[in-house]
Amino acid sequence: MAAEERVKELGLEIPEAKPGKLAPAVRTGNLVYTSGATSKRTGKVGADVSVEEGYEAARDAILGCLGSVCWLVGDLGKVTRVVKLLGMVNCAEGFSNTPAVIHGATDTLVEIFGEQIGWHARSAIGVYQLPGDAAVEIELIVEVAA
């Protein structure tokens, strides 16, 4: 099943990326690097935001990354491999379960692309603050067809 069809089947919506002071994504060769995409949910995970809400925030942020990919290459059907995901979690003091939060992005990519394309390398780090007090920010690297 095509990625775009899978997105619809899952009831997800990929937001339209809008260029501003920086590009939503850039391409070099067959690799696309997205700028950071933040979740709509705000607050610190482990205080204002539960792990489950953080998981959903990571799903939201990864959809923003996919919107950036679409902005640059036209559609998700051109993605041949998800290469690397960097997930940053706005953490309350003492919160260290960042992988459980970023699983929301990983699971979403595998649901959309399947394991063969969607399984990726990943980092899940905790930070003190994110832009707009977002709960999660994600950057994505994907390989696309020539």
XYZ file of N, CA, C and O in Angstrom:
584
model
N 0.850 -1.188 0.000
C 0.000 0.000 0.000
C 0.888 1.240 0.000
O 1.869 1.321 0.721
N 0.513 2.210 -0.806
C 1.271 3.461 -0.915
C 1.204 4.242 0.402
O 0.207 4.186 1.124
N 2.262 4.974 0.687
C 2.358 5.726 1.940
C 1.203 6.711 2.108
O 0.632 6.833 3.196
N 0.858 7.423 1.045
C -0.226 8.415 1.125
C -1.552 7.742 1.481
O -2.325 8.269 2.284
N -1.810 6.568 0.915
C -3.033 5.822 1.229
C -3.017 5.353 2.678
O -4.034 5.381 3.360
N -1.855 4.923 3.127
C -1.726 4.443 4.510
C -1.983 5.575 5.497
O -2.608 5.368 6.530
N -1.519 6.774 5.185
C -1.762 7.936 6.049
C -3.266 8.142 6.224
O -3.759 8.314 7.341
N -3.994 8.102 5.113
C -5.452 8.277 5.154
C -6.120 7.149 5.930
O -7.016 7.384 6.741
N -5.673 5.916 5.686
C -6.239 4.752 6.373
C -6.064 4.863 7.892
O -6.934 4.448 8.658
N -4.947 5.415 8.315
C -4.663 5.584 9.743
C -5.396 6.778 10.347
O -5.333 7.000 11.551
N -6.070 7.555 9.503
C -6.791 8.727 9.986
C -5.875 9.879 10.359
O -6.229 10.743 11.162
N -4.686 9.902 9.769
C -3.712 10.948 10.059
C -3.782 12.031 8.995
O -4.282 11.801 7.891
N -3.253 13.182 9.317
C -3.206 14.285 8.371
C -1.810 14.884 8.389
O -1.270 15.205 9.449
N -1.238 15.022 7.216
C 0.090 15.614 7.101
C -0.085 17.101 6.839
O -0.686 17.489 5.832
N 0.419 17.931 7.751
C 0.250 19.376 7.567
C 1.103 19.905 6.426
O 2.151 19.347 6.106
N 0.645 20.983 5.827
C 1.394 21.624 4.756
C 2.531 22.432 5.380
O 2.323 23.218 6.299
N 3.729 22.213 4.883
C 4.886 22.970 5.360
C 4.907 24.332 4.701
O 4.538 24.480 3.533
N 5.350 25.317 5.467
C 5.428 26.689 4.946
C 6.823 27.237 5.195
O 7.270 27.315 6.337
N 7.508 27.625 4.117
C 8.833 28.203 4.308
C 8.743 29.544 5.027
O 7.774 30.266 4.871
N 9.729 29.820 5.822
C 9.817 31.097 6.531
C 11.248 31.581 6.459
O 11.819 31.696 5.386
N 11.850 31.826 7.603
C 13.253 32.257 7.641
C 14.192 31.137 7.228
O 15.340 31.380 6.904
N 13.698 29.892 7.280
C 14.515 28.757 6.870
C 13.660 27.780 6.087
O 12.435 27.825 6.130
N 14.317 26.917 5.364
C 13.606 25.930 4.551
C 13.050 24.824 5.440
O 13.736 24.379 6.365
N 11.837 24.348 5.164
C 11.310 23.207 5.912
C 12.181 21.962 5.735
O 12.263 21.123 6.624
N 12.830 21.841 4.581
C 13.710 20.709 4.297
C 14.673 21.098 3.186
O 14.387 21.988 2.390
N 15.811 20.412 3.146
C 16.767 20.579 2.061
C 17.188 19.201 1.576
O 17.133 18.218 2.316
N 17.615 19.176 0.324
C 18.032 17.914 -0.286
C 19.474 18.021 -0.737
O 19.886 19.031 -1.305
N 20.225 16.960 -0.493
C 21.559 16.820 -1.052
C 21.645 15.393 -1.574
O 21.435 14.438 -0.820
N 21.864 15.260 -2.867
C 21.823 13.934 -3.473
C 20.440 13.329 -3.290
O 19.436 13.966 -3.598
N 20.403 12.127 -2.754
C 19.126 11.457 -2.516
C 18.668 11.566 -1.064
O 17.723 10.872 -0.670
N 19.324 12.398 -0.274
C 18.940 12.554 1.124
C 18.199 13.869 1.335
O 18.598 14.913 0.823
N 17.119 13.783 2.119
C 16.356 14.961 2.513
C 16.486 15.116 4.025
O 16.235 14.167 4.772
N 16.884 16.298 4.448
C 17.022 16.646 5.861
C 15.917 17.638 6.199
O 15.821 18.686 5.555
N 15.114 17.336 7.194
C 14.079 18.287 7.588
C 14.589 19.203 8.687
O 15.438 18.817 9.483
N 14.039 20.393 8.711
C 14.221 21.260 9.870
C 13.419 20.654 11.014
O 12.565 19.784 10.797
N 13.648 21.109 12.216
C 12.901 20.600 13.354
C 11.419 20.932 13.243
O 11.052 22.048 12.887
N 10.587 19.940 13.530
C 9.134 20.134 13.570
C 8.683 19.926 15.006
O 9.042 18.925 15.639
N 7.933 20.875 15.536
C 7.487 20.790 16.922
C 6.038 20.318 17.006
O 5.262 20.470 16.070
N 5.721 19.756 18.149
C 4.350 19.314 18.410
C 3.478 20.507 18.770
O 3.970 21.544 19.222
N 2.174 20.326 18.580
C 1.229 21.356 19.022
C 1.107 21.351 20.542
O 0.858 22.379 21.152
N 1.275 20.176 21.145
C 1.195 20.070 22.608
C 2.398 20.754 23.224
O 3.516 20.604 22.758
N 2.145 21.514 24.270
C 3.206 22.231 24.955
C 3.349 21.725 26.381
O 2.461 21.064 26.912
N 4.471 22.054 26.971
C 4.728 21.717 28.365
C 5.848 20.695 28.512
O 6.349 20.146 27.539
N 6.219 20.473 29.760
C 7.306 19.562 30.077
C 6.773 18.158 30.340
O 5.878 17.965 31.158
N 7.350 17.180 29.624
C 6.988 15.788 29.840
C 7.544 15.375 31.201
O 8.686 15.646 31.535
N 6.691 14.736 31.962
C 7.069 14.353 33.321
C 6.515 15.311 34.360
O 6.619 15.068 35.554
N 5.899 16.413 33.922
C 5.260 17.365 34.837
C 3.893 17.735 34.263
O 2.875 17.242 34.721
N 3.884 18.579 33.219
C 2.632 19.041 32.597
C 2.066 18.030 31.611
O 0.875 18.057 31.311
N 2.934 17.200 31.057
C 2.585 16.275 29.981
C 2.960 14.859 30.406
O 4.092 14.622 30.839
N 2.017 13.928 30.281
C 2.299 12.527 30.615
C 3.117 11.875 29.504
O 3.219 12.409 28.389
N 3.667 10.704 29.778
C 4.399 9.955 28.760
C 3.480 9.656 27.573
O 3.877 9.790 26.417
N 2.239 9.273 27.857
C 1.279 8.955 26.790
C 0.976 10.193 25.940
O 0.888 10.110 24.714
N 0.812 11.345 26.580
C 0.587 12.584 25.836
C 1.833 12.969 25.050
O 1.743 13.486 23.934
N 3.009 12.704 25.609
C 4.263 12.951 24.905
C 4.390 12.069 23.668
O 4.863 12.514 22.617
N 3.958 10.819 23.786
C 3.942 9.877 22.659
C 3.101 10.458 21.522
O 3.517 10.463 20.365
N 1.920 10.964 21.859
C 1.047 11.577 20.850
C 1.676 12.857 20.287
O 1.530 13.150 19.097
N 2.385 13.596 21.125
C 3.078 14.805 20.648
C 4.164 14.428 19.645
O 4.381 15.141 18.656
N 4.843 13.315 19.882
C 5.871 12.852 18.939
C 5.233 12.439 17.614
O 5.796 12.693 16.544
N 4.046 11.822 17.667
C 3.320 11.489 16.430
C 2.998 12.774 15.660
O 3.160 12.843 14.448
N 2.560 13.776 16.370
C 2.224 15.063 15.770
C 3.459 15.686 15.117
O 3.403 16.156 13.974
N 4.578 15.674 15.823
C 5.799 16.294 15.299
C 6.318 15.563 14.061
O 6.766 16.207 13.101
N 6.247 14.230 14.048
C 6.762 13.500 12.889
C 5.900 13.766 11.660
O 6.402 13.808 10.534
N 4.611 13.989 11.854
C 3.754 14.346 10.717
C 4.185 15.691 10.133
O 4.150 15.892 8.923
N 4.642 16.605 11.005
C 5.189 17.872 10.522
C 6.439 17.658 9.682
O 6.620 18.302 8.643
N 7.295 16.733 10.103
C 8.487 16.407 9.314
C 8.092 15.853 7.951
O 8.684 16.205 6.929
N 7.094 14.976 7.944
C 6.649 14.398 6.678
C 6.047 15.470 5.772
O 6.199 15.409 4.546
N 5.404 16.462 6.361
C 4.920 17.598 5.582
C 6.062 18.347 4.921
O 5.952 18.798 3.777
N 7.174 18.460 5.627
C 8.357 19.117 5.066
C 8.943 18.313 3.906
O 9.371 18.873 2.900
N 8.942 16.990 4.052
C 9.413 16.126 2.969
C 8.523 16.320 1.738
O 9.017 16.496 0.618
N 7.212 16.310 1.944
C 6.267 16.502 0.830
C 6.465 17.865 0.169
O 6.402 17.977 -1.058
N 6.694 18.889 0.976
C 6.920 20.237 0.446
C 8.081 20.231 -0.547
O 8.032 20.876 -1.591
N 9.120 19.464 -0.226
C 10.328 19.471 -1.049
C 10.248 18.531 -2.247
O 10.647 18.899 -3.353
N 9.732 17.317 -2.047
C 9.795 16.311 -3.121
C 8.440 15.991 -3.743
O 8.380 15.230 -4.698
N 7.361 16.527 -3.200
C 6.051 16.342 -3.817
C 5.130 15.368 -3.126
O 3.975 15.672 -2.901
N 5.632 14.180 -2.784
C 4.778 13.212 -2.099
C 5.624 12.157 -1.392
O 6.809 12.003 -1.675
N 4.980 11.440 -0.482
C 5.685 10.429 0.314
C 6.062 9.195 -0.483
O 6.891 8.407 -0.055
N 5.460 9.023 -1.648
C 5.784 7.880 -2.491
C 7.224 7.883 -2.972
O 7.741 6.852 -3.398
N 7.893 9.020 -2.882
C 9.291 9.118 -3.306
C 10.262 8.688 -2.212
O 11.454 8.538 -2.468
N 9.757 8.481 -0.990
C 10.636 8.052 0.114
C 10.992 6.579 -0.087
O 10.116 5.729 -0.185
N 12.294 6.304 -0.157
C 12.756 4.926 -0.316
C 13.305 4.344 0.984
O 13.429 3.137 1.116
N 13.624 5.214 1.953
C 14.152 4.748 3.233
C 14.102 5.877 4.249
O 14.492 7.012 3.943
N 13.607 5.578 5.428
C 13.763 6.500 6.555
C 15.122 6.159 7.153
O 15.379 5.017 7.520
N 16.001 7.146 7.224
C 17.384 6.911 7.622
C 17.600 7.183 9.105
O 18.080 6.315 9.837
N 17.245 8.367 9.571
C 17.587 8.787 10.932
C 16.548 9.742 11.474
O 16.069 10.622 10.761
N 16.231 9.569 12.734
C 15.302 10.450 13.440
C 16.008 10.958 14.693
O 16.610 10.178 15.432
N 15.947 12.257 14.900
C 16.418 12.861 16.146
C 15.194 13.403 16.864
O 14.509 14.288 16.340
N 14.903 12.852 18.025
C 13.774 13.297 18.825
C 14.249 14.004 20.079
O 15.094 13.484 20.817
N 13.704 15.204 20.310
C 14.050 15.981 21.498
C 12.795 16.168 22.335
O 11.753 16.573 21.813
N 12.909 15.862 23.608
C 11.770 15.912 24.521
C 12.013 17.019 25.536
O 13.066 17.065 26.180
N 11.042 17.898 25.694
C 11.077 18.967 26.687
C 10.791 18.313 28.040
O 9.649 17.988 28.353
N 11.832 18.088 28.829
C 11.720 17.263 30.029
C 11.640 18.061 31.326
O 12.376 19.035 31.509
N 10.781 17.576 32.209
C 10.782 18.068 33.582
C 12.043 17.526 34.269
O 12.602 16.500 33.849
N 12.479 18.214 35.302
C 13.653 17.763 36.037
C 13.454 16.324 36.515
O 12.407 15.976 37.069
N 14.441 15.486 36.238
C 14.399 14.094 36.673
C 13.743 13.139 35.685
O 13.831 11.929 35.846
N 13.102 13.654 34.630
C 12.461 12.764 33.656
C 13.516 12.225 32.699
O 14.272 12.994 32.106
N 13.556 10.909 32.531
C 14.573 10.311 31.663
C 14.024 9.272 30.689
O 14.795 8.638 29.977
N 12.726 9.101 30.625
C 12.154 8.084 29.743
C 11.854 8.654 28.352
O 10.766 8.465 27.811
N 12.829 9.332 27.787
C 12.646 9.946 26.470
C 12.351 8.919 25.372
O 11.561 9.221 24.471
N 12.941 7.703 25.414
C 12.611 6.745 24.360
C 11.115 6.424 24.281
O 10.568 6.299 23.184
N 10.439 6.310 25.414
C 9.004 5.998 25.413
C 8.208 7.093 24.716
O 7.184 6.818 24.081
N 8.652 8.321 24.815
C 7.982 9.440 24.154
C 8.234 9.379 22.652
O 7.299 9.422 21.842
N 9.486 9.236 22.259
C 9.850 9.270 20.838
C 9.383 8.014 20.103
O 9.273 8.018 18.871
N 9.032 6.974 20.825
C 8.411 5.798 20.183
C 7.183 6.226 19.373
O 6.831 5.574 18.387
N 6.518 7.301 19.773
C 5.356 7.780 19.029
C 5.708 8.126 17.590
O 4.934 7.851 16.664
N 6.874 8.705 17.373
C 7.320 9.033 16.014
C 7.765 7.777 15.276
O 7.397 7.561 14.113
N 8.544 6.949 15.942
C 9.015 5.707 15.327
C 7.848 4.830 14.908
O 7.800 4.336 13.776
N 6.906 4.629 15.804
C 5.753 3.777 15.496
C 4.965 4.328 14.312
O 4.498 3.578 13.451
N 4.828 5.644 14.243
C 4.096 6.270 13.145
C 4.794 6.030 11.812
O 4.142 5.688 10.818
N 6.103 6.172 11.777
C 6.842 5.942 10.533
C 6.710 4.496 10.069
O 6.517 4.231 8.878
N 6.799 3.557 11.000
C 6.674 2.139 10.635
C 5.245 1.829 10.189
O 5.034 1.074 9.238
N 4.250 2.452 10.838
C 2.856 2.253 10.418
C 2.619 2.772 9.006
O 1.879 2.173 8.228
N 3.239 3.886 8.656
C 3.043 4.493 7.336
C 3.841 3.766 6.253
O 3.309 3.435 5.194
N 5.113 3.515 6.501
C 6.002 2.999 5.468
C 6.271 1.493 5.549
O 6.847 0.933 4.617
N 5.900 0.855 6.659
C 6.273 -0.544 6.860
C 7.692 -0.628 7.386
O 8.449 0.343 7.328
N 8.063 -1.800 7.889
C 9.390 -1.948 8.497
C 10.527 -1.802 7.499
O 11.580 -1.268 7.815
N 10.333 -2.282 6.278
C 11.412 -2.269 5.300
C 11.891 -0.854 4.984
O 13.085 -0.616 4.827
N 10.983 0.095 4.904
C 11.344 1.485 4.609
C 11.389 2.335 5.875
O 12.250 3.184 6.040
N 10.467 2.088 6.807
C 10.291 2.976 7.947
C 11.189 2.751 9.142
O 11.355 3.637 9.979
N 11.780 1.567 9.270
C 12.642 1.289 10.416
C 13.921 2.088 10.263
O 14.508 2.140 9.183
N 14.389 2.737 11.314
C 15.439 3.745 11.186
C 16.364 3.782 12.391
O 16.055 3.227 13.446
N 17.479 4.480 12.230
C 18.354 4.820 13.355
C 17.704 5.993 14.089
O 16.967 6.782 13.489
N 17.980 6.095 15.413
C 17.268 7.120 16.174
C 18.049 7.545 17.405
O 18.774 6.769 18.012
N 17.861 8.807 17.770
C 18.313 9.335 19.054
C 17.111 9.980 19.723
O 16.290 10.615 19.056
N 16.998 9.794 21.037
C 15.900 10.382 21.815
C 16.518 11.063 23.020
O 16.934 10.394 23.966
N 16.589 12.393 22.973
C 17.275 13.113 24.037
C 16.314 14.016 24.805
O 15.298 14.449 24.273
N 16.653 14.282 26.028
C 15.894 15.211 26.847
C 16.566 16.567 26.846
O 17.793 16.665 26.897
N 15.753 17.615 26.754
C 16.266 18.978 26.755
C 15.494 19.800 27.784
O 14.410 19.428 28.221
N 16.069 20.927 28.134
C 15.465 21.804 29.129
C 14.306 22.612 28.566
O 13.322 22.878 29.236
N 14.414 23.021 27.285
C 13.381 23.862 26.696
C 13.394 23.710 25.180
O 14.443 23.541 24.571
N 12.208 23.778 24.586
C 12.052 23.755 23.136
C 11.309 25.011 22.689
O 10.597 25.627 23.486
N 11.419 25.373 21.415
C 10.724 26.574 20.931
C 9.224 26.512 21.214
O 8.586 25.471 21.033
N 8.686 27.624 21.696
C 7.250 27.691 21.983
C 6.820 26.770 23.107
O 5.636 26.469 23.239
N 7.760 26.288 23.904
C 7.504 25.344 24.993
C 6.895 24.036 24.473
O 6.170 23.344 25.185
N 7.173 23.692 23.197
C 6.677 22.439 22.630
C 7.143 21.269 23.475
O 8.245 21.282 24.024
N 6.309 20.243 23.558
C 6.669 19.039 24.307
C 7.719 18.219 23.565
O 8.567 17.572 24.188
N 7.670 18.243 22.234
C 8.569 17.428 21.413
C 8.976 18.207 20.159
O 8.163 18.930 19.580
N 10.224 18.014 19.752
C 10.703 18.490 18.452
C 11.440 17.346 17.786
O 12.187 16.610 18.441
N 11.222 17.195 16.467
C 11.840 16.096 15.735
C 12.477 16.610 14.457
O 11.930 17.485 13.779
N 13.640 16.038 14.134
C 14.297 16.221 12.846
C 14.368 14.853 12.180
O 14.520 13.836 12.858
N 14.259 14.830 10.859
C 14.201 13.563 10.125
C 15.125 13.605 8.923
O 15.258 14.651 8.268
N 15.763 12.486 8.629
C 16.542 12.314 7.402
C 15.932 11.127 6.662
O 15.782 10.041 7.238
N 15.557 11.345 5.402
C 15.034 10.264 4.569
C 15.793 10.216 3.256
O 16.342 11.218 2.797
N 15.827 9.029 2.678
C 16.352 8.858 1.334
C 15.173 8.869 0.376
O 14.118 8.293 0.688
N 15.341 9.521 -0.758
C 14.277 9.599 -1.751
C 14.788 9.113 -3.105
O 15.987 9.112 -3.363
N 13.841 8.732 -3.947
C 14.195 8.291 -5.296
C 14.801 9.443 -6.075
O 14.450 10.608 -5.844
N 15.693 9.123 -6.974
C 16.399 10.141 -7.768
C 15.485 10.995 -8.608
O 14.410 10.920 -8.831
